[in-house]
Amino acid sequence: MKKELIKYFKSLGIEVYTNTKARGHQGFFLKNRIDISKTTKEERIIPTLLHEFAHFIHNKLEPDMAK
């Protein structure tokens, strides 16, 4: 499931990195890039990807929203 989700995100033009320190706790989204921390537990990767994808959607809906 994780690989399919990442493949889908990449098809939308989102860069996905799963072996980073990530600026956030488990994941981070900024400008069409999702970073998932390499320390994120396997069972938290999909929920974290979906959470960061929600930030992507929100950014598309309100691109001028103050951070």
GROMACS .gro file of N, CA, C and O in nm:
model
  268
    1MET      N    1   0.082  -0.120   0.000
    1MET     CA    2   0.000   0.000   0.000
    1MET      C    3   0.087   0.127   0.000
    1MET      O    4   0.056   0.222  -0.069
    2LYS      N    5   0.193   0.125   0.080
    2LYS     CA    6   0.281   0.242   0.090
    2LYS      C    7   0.340   0.277  -0.046
    2LYS      O    8   0.338   0.394  -0.087
    3LYS      N    9   0.388   0.178  -0.118
    3LYS     CA   10   0.450   0.203  -0.249
    3LYS      C   11   0.350   0.260  -0.349
    3LYS      O   12   0.383   0.350  -0.426
    4GLU      N   13   0.228   0.207  -0.346
    4GLU     CA   14   0.124   0.256  -0.436
    4GLU      C   15   0.087   0.401  -0.405
    4GLU      O   16   0.065   0.482  -0.495
    5LEU      N   17   0.080   0.433  -0.277
    5LEU     CA   18   0.048   0.568  -0.235
    5LEU      C   19   0.157   0.666  -0.279
    5LEU      O   20   0.128   0.772  -0.334
    6ILE      N   21   0.282   0.628  -0.259
    6ILE     CA   22   0.394   0.712  -0.300
    6ILE      C   23   0.394   0.729  -0.452
    6ILE      O   24   0.414   0.840  -0.503
    7LYS      N   25   0.366   0.622  -0.525
    7LYS     CA   26   0.360   0.629  -0.671
    7LYS      C   27   0.251   0.726  -0.716
    7LYS      O   28   0.270   0.807  -0.807
    8TYR      N   29   0.136   0.721  -0.649
    8TYR     CA   30   0.026   0.812  -0.681
    8TYR      C   31   0.067   0.957  -0.654
    8TYR      O   32   0.043   1.045  -0.737
    9PHE      N   33   0.127   0.982  -0.539
    9PHE     CA   34   0.171   1.118  -0.506
    9PHE      C   35   0.269   1.169  -0.610
    9PHE      O   36   0.261   1.283  -0.654
   10LYS      N   37   0.362   1.084  -0.652
   10LYS     CA   38   0.460   1.124  -0.753
   10LYS      C   39   0.392   1.154  -0.886
   10LYS      O   40   0.436   1.243  -0.959
   11SER      N   41   0.283   1.082  -0.917
   11SER     CA   42   0.211   1.108  -1.042
   11SER      C   43   0.145   1.247  -1.040
   11SER      O   44   0.114   1.302  -1.145
   12LEU      N   45   0.125   1.301  -0.921
   12LEU     CA   46   0.068   1.435  -0.905
   12LEU      C   47   0.176   1.542  -0.903
   12LEU      O   48   0.146   1.660  -0.888
   13GLY      N   49   0.301   1.501  -0.917
   13GLY     CA   50   0.411   1.596  -0.918
   13GLY      C   51   0.470   1.625  -0.781
   13GLY      O   52   0.544   1.721  -0.764
   14ILE      N   53   0.438   1.541  -0.683
   14ILE     CA   54   0.491   1.560  -0.548
   14ILE      C   55   0.617   1.475  -0.533
   14ILE      O   56   0.617   1.357  -0.565
   15GLU      N   57   0.723   1.538  -0.486
   15GLU     CA   58   0.844   1.463  -0.454
   15GLU      C   59   0.824   1.400  -0.317
   15GLU      O   60   0.777   1.466  -0.225
   16VAL      N   61   0.859   1.272  -0.303
   16VAL     CA   62   0.842   1.203  -0.175
   16VAL      C   63   0.975   1.142  -0.135
   16VAL      O   64   1.036   1.067  -0.211
   17TYR      N   65   1.018   1.176  -0.014
   17TYR     CA   66   1.142   1.122   0.041
   17TYR      C   67   1.110   1.055   0.174
   17TYR      O   68   1.047   1.115   0.261
   18THR      N   69   1.152   0.930   0.189
   18THR     CA   70   1.118   0.855   0.310
   18THR      C   71   1.239   0.823   0.396
   18THR      O   72   1.228   0.746   0.491
   19ASN      N   73   1.352   0.882   0.366
   19ASN     CA   74   1.472   0.852   0.442
   19ASN      C   75   1.541   0.982   0.486
   19ASN      O   76   1.661   0.998   0.469
   20THR      N   77   1.463   1.074   0.541
   20THR     CA   78   1.517   1.204   0.579
   20THR      C   79   1.502   1.223   0.730
   20THR      O   80   1.441   1.141   0.798
   21LYS      N   81   1.554   1.333   0.778
   21LYS     CA   82   1.531   1.368   0.919
   21LYS      C   83   1.396   1.435   0.934
   21LYS      O   84   1.341   1.438   1.042
   22ALA      N   85   1.342   1.489   0.826
   22ALA     CA   86   1.212   1.560   0.825
   22ALA      C   87   1.212   1.673   0.926
   22ALA      O   88   1.255   1.657   1.039
   23ARG      N   89   1.167   1.787   0.884
   23ARG     CA   90   1.166   1.904   0.974
   23ARG      C   91   1.059   1.890   1.082
   23ARG      O   92   1.072   1.945   1.189
   24GLY      N   93   0.954   1.819   1.050
   24GLY     CA   94   0.847   1.799   1.147
   24GLY      C   95   0.879   1.681   1.236
   24GLY      O   96   0.991   1.632   1.241
   25HIS      N   97   0.780   1.632   1.304
   25HIS     CA   98   0.801   1.520   1.396
   25HIS      C   99   0.821   1.390   1.317
   25HIS      O  100   0.926   1.328   1.327
   26GLN      N  101   0.720   1.351   1.240
   26GLN     CA  102   0.730   1.228   1.159
   26GLN      C  103   0.737   1.260   1.011
   26GLN      O  104   0.793   1.182   0.935
   27GLY      N  105   0.679   1.373   0.972
   27GLY     CA  106   0.678   1.410   0.832
   27GLY      C  107   0.668   1.560   0.816
   27GLY      O  108   0.641   1.633   0.912
   28PHE      N  109   0.689   1.603   0.692
   28PHE     CA  110   0.691   1.746   0.664
   28PHE      C  111   0.650   1.768   0.520
   28PHE      O  112   0.692   1.695   0.431
   29PHE      N  113   0.568   1.871   0.495
   29PHE     CA  114   0.531   1.908   0.359
   29PHE      C  115   0.573   2.051   0.332
   29PHE      O  116   0.550   2.139   0.415
   30LEU      N  117   0.633   2.075   0.215
   30LEU     CA  118   0.665   2.210   0.172
   30LEU      C  119   0.682   2.210   0.022
   30LEU      O  120   0.761   2.132  -0.033
   31LYS      N  121   0.603   2.296  -0.047
   31LYS     CA  122   0.618   2.317  -0.191
   31LYS      C  123   0.627   2.189  -0.273
   31LYS      O  124   0.726   2.165  -0.339
   32ASN      N  125   0.527   2.108  -0.273
   32ASN     CA  126   0.524   1.985  -0.354
   32ASN      C  127   0.628   1.882  -0.313
   32ASN      O  128   0.671   1.801  -0.394
   33ARG      N  129   0.670   1.885  -0.189
   33ARG     CA  130   0.765   1.785  -0.139
   33ARG      C  131   0.717   1.735  -0.004
   33ARG      O  132   0.681   1.813   0.084
   34ILE      N  133   0.717   1.602   0.009
   34ILE     CA  134   0.683   1.539   0.136
   34ILE      C  135   0.807   1.464   0.184
   34ILE      O  136   0.862   1.382   0.111
   35ASP      N  137   0.850   1.494   0.304
   35ASP     CA  138   0.959   1.422   0.369
   35ASP      C  139   0.899   1.340   0.482
   35ASP      O  140   0.821   1.391   0.561
   36ILE      N  141   0.938   1.214   0.489
   36ILE     CA  142   0.899   1.127   0.599
   36ILE      C  143   1.027   1.090   0.673
   36ILE      O  144   1.124   1.045   0.612
   37SER      N  145   1.027   1.109   0.802
   37SER     CA  146   1.145   1.081   0.882
   37SER      C  147   1.182   0.934   0.875
   37SER      O  148   1.096   0.846   0.882
   38LYS      N  149   1.311   0.906   0.865
   38LYS     CA  150   1.358   0.767   0.862
   38LYS      C  151   1.334   0.698   0.996
   38LYS      O  152   1.338   0.576   1.003
   39THR      N  153   1.304   0.775   1.101
   39THR     CA  154   1.277   0.714   1.232
   39THR      C  155   1.128   0.686   1.253
   39THR      O  156   1.091   0.634   1.358
   40THR      N  157   1.043   0.719   1.156
   40THR     CA  158   0.900   0.693   1.167
   40THR      C  159   0.876   0.542   1.164
   40THR      O  160   0.926   0.472   1.078
   41LYS      N  161   0.799   0.494   1.260
   41LYS     CA  162   0.768   0.351   1.266
   41LYS      C  163   0.687   0.311   1.144
   41LYS      O  164   0.607   0.389   1.093
   42GLU      N  165   0.707   0.190   1.098
   42GLU     CA  166   0.642   0.140   0.976
   42GLU      C  167   0.490   0.159   0.980
   42GLU      O  168   0.430   0.200   0.881
   43GLU      N  169   0.427   0.133   1.095
   43GLU     CA  170   0.281   0.145   1.103
   43GLU      C  171   0.233   0.290   1.102
   43GLU      O  172   0.114   0.316   1.087
   44ARG      N  173   0.324   0.386   1.113
   44ARG     CA  174   0.289   0.527   1.110
   44ARG      C  175   0.318   0.593   0.976
   44ARG      O  176   0.284   0.708   0.954
   45ILE      N  177   0.383   0.522   0.883
   45ILE     CA  178   0.422   0.583   0.756
   45ILE      C  179   0.301   0.621   0.672
   45ILE      O  180   0.291   0.735   0.624
   46ILE      N  181   0.206   0.531   0.652
   46ILE     CA  182   0.088   0.561   0.570
   46ILE      C  183   0.005   0.674   0.633
   46ILE      O  184  -0.029   0.770   0.563
   47PRO      N  185  -0.025   0.669   0.763
   47PRO     CA  186  -0.098   0.781   0.821
   47PRO      C  187  -0.023   0.915   0.807
   47PRO      O  188  -0.085   1.019   0.783
   48THR      N  189   0.109   0.911   0.818
   48THR     CA  190   0.189   1.032   0.805
   48THR      C  191   0.186   1.082   0.660
   48THR      O  192   0.172   1.203   0.635
   49LEU      N  193   0.198   0.991   0.564
   49LEU     CA  194   0.189   1.030   0.423
   49LEU      C  195   0.054   1.096   0.395
   49LEU      O  196   0.048   1.200   0.327
   50LEU      N  197  -0.053   1.038   0.446
   50LEU     CA  198  -0.186   1.095   0.424
   50LEU      C  199  -0.201   1.231   0.491
   50LEU      O  200  -0.261   1.323   0.435
   51HIS      N  201  -0.144   1.245   0.609
   51HIS     CA  202  -0.149   1.373   0.680
   51HIS      C  203  -0.077   1.481   0.599
   51HIS      O  204  -0.130   1.592   0.581
   52GLU      N  205   0.041   1.449   0.550
   52GLU     CA  206   0.117   1.547   0.472
   52GLU      C  207   0.049   1.575   0.339
   52GLU      O  208   0.052   1.688   0.289
   53PHE      N  209  -0.017   1.475   0.281
   53PHE     CA  210  -0.093   1.495   0.158
   53PHE      C  211  -0.209   1.593   0.182
   53PHE      O  212  -0.242   1.674   0.096
   54ALA      N  213  -0.268   1.587   0.301
   54ALA     CA  214  -0.373   1.682   0.335
   54ALA      C  215  -0.319   1.825   0.333
   54ALA      O  216  -0.388   1.918   0.290
   55HIS      N  217  -0.196   1.843   0.376
   55HIS     CA  218  -0.134   1.976   0.368
   55HIS      C  219  -0.117   2.018   0.221
   55HIS      O  220  -0.137   2.134   0.187
   56PHE      N  221  -0.082   1.923   0.135
   56PHE     CA  222  -0.070   1.949  -0.009
   56PHE      C  223  -0.203   1.997  -0.065
   56PHE      O  224  -0.210   2.098  -0.135
   57ILE      N  225  -0.311   1.927  -0.032
   57ILE     CA  226  -0.445   1.963  -0.080
   57ILE      C  227  -0.483   2.102  -0.028
   57ILE      O  228  -0.533   2.186  -0.103
   58HIS      N  229  -0.459   2.126   0.099
   58HIS     CA  230  -0.491   2.256   0.158
   58HIS      C  231  -0.414   2.366   0.088
   58HIS      O  232  -0.468   2.474   0.060
   59ASN      N  233  -0.287   2.340   0.057
   59ASN     CA  234  -0.205   2.437  -0.014
   59ASN      C  235  -0.261   2.466  -0.153
   59ASN      O  236  -0.255   2.579  -0.200
   60LYS      N  237  -0.317   2.365  -0.219
   60LYS     CA  238  -0.377   2.385  -0.352
   60LYS      C  239  -0.506   2.467  -0.341
   60LYS      O  240  -0.535   2.548  -0.428
   61LEU      N  241  -0.583   2.444  -0.236
   61LEU     CA  242  -0.709   2.516  -0.218
   61LEU      C  243  -0.687   2.660  -0.174
   61LEU      O  244  -0.761   2.750  -0.215
   62GLU      N  245  -0.589   2.681  -0.089
   62GLU     CA  246  -0.560   2.815  -0.036
   62GLU      C  247  -0.411   2.844  -0.044
   62GLU      O  248  -0.342   2.847   0.057
   63PRO      N  249  -0.359   2.866  -0.164
   63PRO     CA  250  -0.215   2.884  -0.181
   63PRO      C  251  -0.158   3.007  -0.113
   63PRO      O  252  -0.039   3.011  -0.081
   64ASP      N  253  -0.240   3.107  -0.087
   64ASP     CA  254  -0.191   3.228  -0.024
   64ASP      C  255  -0.213   3.231   0.127
   64ASP      O  256  -0.191   3.333   0.191
   65MET      N  257  -0.253   3.120   0.181
   65MET     CA  258  -0.278   3.111   0.325
   65MET      C  259  -0.147   3.135   0.400
   65MET      O  260  -0.046   3.076   0.368
   66ALA      N  261  -0.153   3.223   0.499
   66ALA     CA  262  -0.033   3.251   0.579
   66ALA      C  263   0.006   3.125   0.656
   66ALA      O  264  -0.079   3.054   0.709
   67LYS      N  265   0.133   3.098   0.655
   67LYS     CA  266   0.183   2.977   0.724
   67LYS      C  267   0.182   2.996   0.873
   67LYS      O  268   0.205   3.099   0.925
   0.00000   0.00000   0.00000
